[in-house]
Coordinates of C-alpha atoms in Angstrom, one line a residue:
X205 CA -20.6 2.1 17.7
X206 CA -19.8 -1.5 16.2
X207 CA -17.8 -1.8 13.2
X208 CA -16.8 -4.5 11.0
X209 CA -13.5 -4.9 9.0
X210 CA -13.6 -7.5 6.4
X211 CA -10.8 -9.5 5.0
X212 CA -10.7 -12.6 2.5
X213 CA -9.1 -15.2 5.1
X214 CA -5.4 -15.0 4.2
X215 CA -3.2 -16.8 6.7
X216 CA 0.5 -15.9 5.9
X217 CA 3.3 -18.4 6.9
X218 CA 5.8 -16.4 9.1
X219 CA 7.7 -14.2 8.6
X220 CA 5.4 -13.3 5.7
X221 CA 2.7 -10.4 6.1
X222 CA 0.3 -8.5 4.1
X223 CA 0.2 -4.8 4.1
X224 CA -3.7 -4.6 3.7
X225 CA -4.0 -7.0 6.8
X226 CA -1.4 -4.4 8.7
X227 CA -3.3 -1.7 7.4
X228 CA -6.7 -3.2 8.8
X229 CA -5.2 -4.1 12.1
X230 CA -4.0 -0.4 12.6
X231 CA -7.4 0.6 12.0
X232 CA -8.9 -1.7 14.5
X233 CA -6.3 -0.6 17.0
X234 CA -6.9 3.2 16.6
X235 CA -10.6 2.7 16.6
X236 CA -10.5 0.6 19.9
X237 CA -8.4 3.4 21.4
X238 CA -11.1 6.0 20.6
X239 CA -13.9 3.6 22.0
X240 CA -15.3 1.9 19.0
X241 CA -15.9 -1.8 19.2
X242 CA -14.2 -3.3 16.1
X243 CA -14.8 -7.1 14.7
X244 CA -12.0 -8.3 12.3
X245 CA -13.8 -10.8 10.1
X246 CA -11.4 -12.9 8.3
X247 CA -13.1 -15.9 6.3
X248 CA -12.1 -17.4 3.0
X249 CA -15.7 -18.2 2.5
X250 CA -17.8 -15.2 1.5
X251 CA -21.2 -16.8 2.7
X252 CA -19.6 -17.3 5.9
X253 CA -18.4 -13.7 6.5
X254 CA -21.9 -12.5 5.2
X255 CA -23.5 -14.7 7.6
X256 CA -21.6 -13.4 10.5
X257 CA -22.5 -9.9 9.6
X258 CA -26.0 -10.5 9.0
X259 CA -26.4 -12.3 12.4
X260 CA -24.6 -9.2 14.2
X261 CA -25.6 -5.7 14.6
X262 CA -23.0 -3.7 12.9
X263 CA -23.4 0.1 12.5
X264 CA -20.6 0.1 9.6
X265 CA -19.0 -2.6 7.5
X266 CA -15.8 -2.1 5.6
X267 CA -14.8 -4.6 2.9
X268 CA -11.3 -5.0 2.0
X269 CA -11.6 -8.3 -0.1
X270 CA -11.7 -7.6 -3.8
X271 CA -13.5 -11.0 -4.8
X272 CA -16.3 -10.6 -2.2
X273 CA -18.0 -7.5 -3.6
X274 CA -20.5 -9.3 -6.0
X275 CA -21.9 -11.7 -3.1
X276 CA -21.9 -8.8 -0.6
X277 CA -24.2 -6.8 -3.1
X278 CA -26.5 -9.7 -3.3
X279 CA -26.6 -11.1 0.3
X280 CA -25.7 -8.6 2.7
X281 CA -28.6 -7.0 4.6
X282 CA -27.0 -3.7 5.1
X283 CA -25.1 -0.8 3.1
X284 CA -21.3 -1.3 3.2
X285 CA -18.3 0.5 2.1
X286 CA -15.6 -1.1 -0.1
X287 CA -11.6 -0.5 -0.7
X288 CA -9.8 -1.7 -3.4
X289 CA -6.0 -2.0 -3.4
X290 CA -5.4 -4.2 -6.3
X291 CA -1.9 -3.3 -8.0
X292 CA -3.2 -3.0 -11.4
X293 CA -6.5 -1.3 -10.5
X294 CA -5.7 1.9 -12.6
X295 CA -4.4 -0.1 -15.5
X296 CA -7.2 -1.7 -17.2
X297 CA -4.9 -3.5 -19.9
X298 CA -3.1 -5.1 -17.3
X299 CA -6.0 -6.8 -15.5
X300 CA -6.1 -10.3 -15.0
X301 CA -9.2 -12.2 -16.1
X302 CA -10.3 -13.1 -12.6
X303 CA -10.1 -9.5 -11.3
X304 CA -11.9 -8.6 -14.6
X305 CA -14.7 -10.5 -13.3
X306 CA -14.7 -9.4 -9.8
X307 CA -14.5 -5.6 -10.9
X308 CA -18.0 -5.8 -12.7
X309 CA -19.9 -5.6 -9.3
X310 CA -17.9 -2.8 -7.9
X311 CA -19.8 -0.1 -9.7
X312 CA -22.7 -1.2 -7.8
X313 CA -21.2 -1.1 -4.2
X314 CA -23.3 0.9 -1.9
X315 CA -20.0 3.0 -0.8
X316 CA -16.4 3.2 -2.0
X317 CA -13.4 4.7 0.1
X318 CA -10.7 5.1 -2.5
X319 CA -7.1 5.0 -1.3
X320 CA -6.0 7.9 -3.6
X321 CA -7.4 10.6 -5.5
X322 CA -6.4 8.8 -8.7
X323 CA -8.5 5.8 -7.5
X324 CA -11.5 8.0 -6.8
X325 CA -11.2 9.6 -10.1
X326 CA -11.0 6.2 -11.7
X327 CA -14.4 4.9 -10.2
X328 CA -16.3 8.1 -11.1
X329 CA -15.0 7.9 -14.7
X330 CA -16.2 4.1 -14.5
X331 CA -19.8 5.5 -13.7
X332 CA -19.9 5.1 -10.1
X333 CA -22.4 7.1 -8.6
X334 CA -22.7 5.8 -4.8
X335 CA -21.1 7.2 -1.8
X336 CA -17.5 7.7 -2.6
X337 CA -14.8 9.4 -0.1
X338 CA -11.1 9.4 -0.1
X339 CA -9.2 8.1 2.6
X340 CA -5.2 7.8 2.4
X341 CA -3.5 4.7 3.7
X342 CA -1.8 5.2 6.9
X343 CA 0.7 3.9 9.5
X344 CA 1.6 4.1 13.0
X345 CA 4.8 6.0 13.0
X346 CA 5.5 5.1 16.7
X347 CA 6.2 1.6 15.8
X348 CA 9.0 2.4 13.1
X349 CA 12.5 2.6 14.6
X350 CA 14.6 5.8 13.4
X351 CA 18.3 6.2 13.4
X352 CA 20.1 9.5 12.8
X353 CA 22.4 8.1 10.1
X354 CA 21.8 5.4 7.4
X355 CA 24.4 3.0 5.8
X356 CA 24.7 4.8 2.4
X357 CA 22.6 1.9 0.8
X358 CA 19.5 1.7 -0.9
X359 CA 16.7 -1.0 -0.4
X360 CA 13.9 -2.5 -2.5
X361 CA 11.2 -4.0 0.0
X362 CA 8.4 -6.3 -1.0
X363 CA 7.2 -9.2 -3.1
X364 CA 9.9 -9.8 -5.8
X365 CA 7.6 -10.2 -8.9
X366 CA 7.3 -9.2 -12.3
X367 CA 4.7 -6.1 -11.5
X368 CA 7.4 -4.5 -9.2
X369 CA 10.3 -5.1 -11.7
X370 CA 13.1 -5.8 -9.3
X371 CA 14.9 -8.0 -11.9
X372 CA 15.2 -5.2 -14.3
X373 CA 16.2 -2.9 -11.6
X374 CA 19.0 -5.2 -10.2
X375 CA 20.4 -5.6 -13.8
X376 CA 20.5 -2.0 -14.3
X377 CA 22.3 -0.9 -11.1
X378 CA 24.5 -4.0 -10.7
X379 CA 28.1 -2.9 -10.2
X380 CA 27.1 0.8 -10.0
X381 CA 25.8 0.9 -6.3
X382 CA 24.6 -1.1 -3.3
X383 CA 21.0 -2.0 -3.6
X384 CA 19.6 -4.8 -1.1
X385 CA 16.4 -6.8 -2.0
X386 CA 14.0 -8.1 0.7
X387 CA 10.8 -10.0 0.4
X388 CA 9.1 -13.2 -1.0
X389 CA 10.8 -14.4 -4.2
X390 CA 8.3 -14.7 -6.9
X391 CA 10.4 -14.1 -10.0
X392 CA 12.2 -17.0 -11.2
X393 CA 14.3 -14.7 -13.4
X394 CA 15.5 -12.5 -10.6
X395 CA 19.2 -12.9 -10.0
X396 CA 21.3 -11.0 -7.4
X397 CA 25.1 -9.9 -8.3
X398 CA 28.0 -8.4 -6.5
X399 CA 26.3 -5.2 -5.4
X400 CA 22.6 -6.3 -5.7
X401 CA 22.1 -8.6 -2.9
X402 CA 19.1 -10.6 -2.1
X403 CA 18.4 -11.0 2.0
X404 CA 15.5 -13.2 2.0
X405 CA 12.2 -12.1 3.9
X406 CA 11.7 -10.0 6.8
X407 CA 9.1 -10.1 9.3
X408 CA 6.9 -7.0 9.8
X409 CA 8.8 -6.2 13.2
X410 CA 12.3 -6.7 11.0
X411 CA 10.9 -4.1 8.6
X412 CA 10.2 -1.7 11.4
X413 CA 13.4 -2.4 13.1
X414 CA 15.9 -2.5 10.2
X415 CA 14.4 -0.1 7.3
X416 CA 15.9 2.7 9.1
X417 CA 19.5 1.3 8.5
X418 CA 19.2 2.4 5.0
X419 CA 19.1 5.9 3.2
X420 CA 16.9 5.1 0.2
X421 CA 13.8 2.7 -0.7
X422 CA 13.5 2.3 -4.4
X423 CA 9.7 1.1 -5.8
X424 CA 9.7 1.5 -9.5
X425 CA 6.6 -0.7 -10.0
X426 CA 4.4 -1.1 -12.8
X427 CA 1.3 -0.7 -10.9
X428 CA 0.2 0.3 -7.4
X429 CA -2.7 1.9 -5.7
X430 CA -1.1 3.6 -2.6
X431 CA 1.9 1.4 -1.5
X432 CA 2.4 1.1 2.2
X433 CA 5.9 0.6 2.1
X434 CA 6.7 3.9 1.0
X435 CA 5.2 5.2 4.1
X436 CA 7.2 2.8 6.2
X437 CA 10.3 3.9 4.6
X438 CA 9.5 7.6 5.1
X439 CA 8.8 7.1 8.6
X440 CA 12.1 5.4 9.1
X441 CA 13.7 8.4 7.4
X442 CA 14.6 7.3 4.0
X443 CA 14.3 9.0 0.8
X444 CA 12.6 7.2 -2.0
X445 CA 12.9 6.7 -5.7
X446 CA 9.5 5.4 -7.2
X447 CA 7.5 5.1 -10.3
X448 CA 4.6 7.4 -11.0
X449 CA 2.2 4.4 -10.0
X450 CA 3.7 4.3 -6.5
X451 CA 3.4 7.9 -6.0
X452 CA -0.2 8.4 -4.9
X453 CA -0.9 10.7 -2.1
X454 CA 2.7 12.2 -2.0
X455 CA 3.8 15.8 -2.2
X456 CA 6.5 17.2 -4.2
X457 CA 9.5 17.0 -2.0
X458 CA 13.3 17.1 -2.2
X459 CA 13.4 13.4 -0.7
X460 CA 10.8 11.9 -3.3
X461 CA 12.2 11.3 -6.6
X462 CA 9.5 10.1 -9.2
X463 CA 10.3 8.4 -12.4
X464 CA 8.2 7.3 -15.4
X465 CA 6.6 3.7 -14.9
X466 CA 8.1 2.5 -18.1
X467 CA 11.8 3.8 -17.5
X468 CA 12.9 0.0 -16.6
X469 CA 11.2 -1.5 -19.7
X470 CA 12.3 1.2 -22.1
X471 CA 16.0 0.2 -21.6
X472 CA 18.1 2.8 -23.2
X473 CA 21.6 3.9 -21.9
X474 CA 20.0 7.1 -21.0
X475 CA 17.3 5.7 -18.9
X476 CA 19.6 3.3 -17.3
X477 CA 21.9 6.4 -16.2
X478 CA 18.7 8.3 -15.0
X479 CA 17.7 5.4 -12.6
X480 CA 21.0 4.9 -11.5
X481 CA 21.8 8.6 -10.8
X482 CA 18.4 9.0 -9.0
X483 CA 19.1 6.4 -6.6
X484 CA 22.7 7.6 -6.0
X485 CA 21.5 11.3 -5.6
X486 CA 18.8 10.1 -3.1
X487 CA 21.4 8.2 -1.0
X488 CA 23.6 11.3 -0.9
X489 CA 20.6 13.9 0.1
X490 CA 19.4 11.6 2.6
X491 CA 21.2 12.7 5.6
X492 CA 20.4 16.3 5.0
X493 CA 16.6 15.5 5.0
X494 CA 16.4 12.6 7.3
X495 CA 14.5 14.6 10.3
X496 CA 12.5 16.4 7.9
X497 CA 11.2 13.1 6.1
X498 CA 10.0 11.7 9.7
X499 CA 8.2 14.8 10.3
X500 CA 6.5 14.9 6.8
X501 CA 4.9 11.4 7.1
X502 CA 3.9 12.0 10.8
X503 CA 2.2 15.2 9.7
X504 CA 0.4 13.7 6.6
X505 CA 0.0 9.7 7.0
X506 CA 0.1 8.8 10.9
X507 CA -3.1 7.0 11.7
X508 CA -3.6 9.4 14.9
X509 CA -4.6 12.3 12.0
X510 CA -6.0 10.2 9.6
X511 CA -8.5 8.1 11.9
X512 CA -10.4 11.4 12.3
X513 CA -11.2 11.4 8.6
X514 CA -12.4 7.8 8.5
X515 CA -14.6 8.6 11.5
X516 CA -16.1 11.6 9.5
X517 CA -16.7 9.2 6.3
X518 CA -18.3 6.6 8.7
X519 CA -20.7 9.3 9.9
X520 CA -21.2 11.0 6.5
X521 CA -22.0 7.3 5.0
X522 CA -24.6 6.8 7.6
X523 CA -26.3 10.0 6.8
X524 CA -26.0 9.4 3.1
X525 CA -28.1 6.1 3.5
X526 CA -29.8 6.2 6.6

């Protein structure tokens, strides 16, 4: 079977990486291991991507480019599946105009592979009636370093931008606990302090190597679909403090603390205390659960397990349309 995974021609300048590309590369690796032939089509020009597919003989096409759906619906000669990982997908009032326009043809896509149950329900509520399945995001846990003990600190890893609210988080915890920030700086108002340090950008390999140095990952974001960084943190043995938006596909566990999305913007002394205490609690609890955390993510989100469901989806999609 020949499979096409379609991206959008993004070329990050090292050490930058992109979580969706990381995900797609894992799909390619694990499918190759099982004997599938996988092409990674990565063009900025949607027509070039379509021409490559139309002039080849693919059994299954999986699109990950949010802006390509309209043209794929019109010009692709075969049925395909689409996955949307746009951070504000589930919060329509937050959509930027370009995404609002891009979304319109999504309802007519032949197949949608949703990254969470919430995403699946969202599309169904929008009136989608095509082929729909849910496939959680996954990781290769073997790539991620694990140490028995952390450094009694927390880390916030990812693009530093208003949607992820690192600036508000830093202001709340400054002077109360040690929290390191890592990622591209895309918020001019973000400032580090005495206990809130900005460490710059890590490469993907640095993430895999150094994440396990910490005890807790914090992601109190205003909008997410199913963030890969949380799975990476769990695979490294960290507890997590996350917003409801960032909690897709996770189970209720002692090492997973979920806070309301608006807890950083609804700035009250009580909410500030809740945030600080939640992070401190997870730092202190981490040693007790560290090994259990790793086993949890291996059992539920390792690609070696999830790839079986993905192959089943491909077979069901083929039966649905052909």
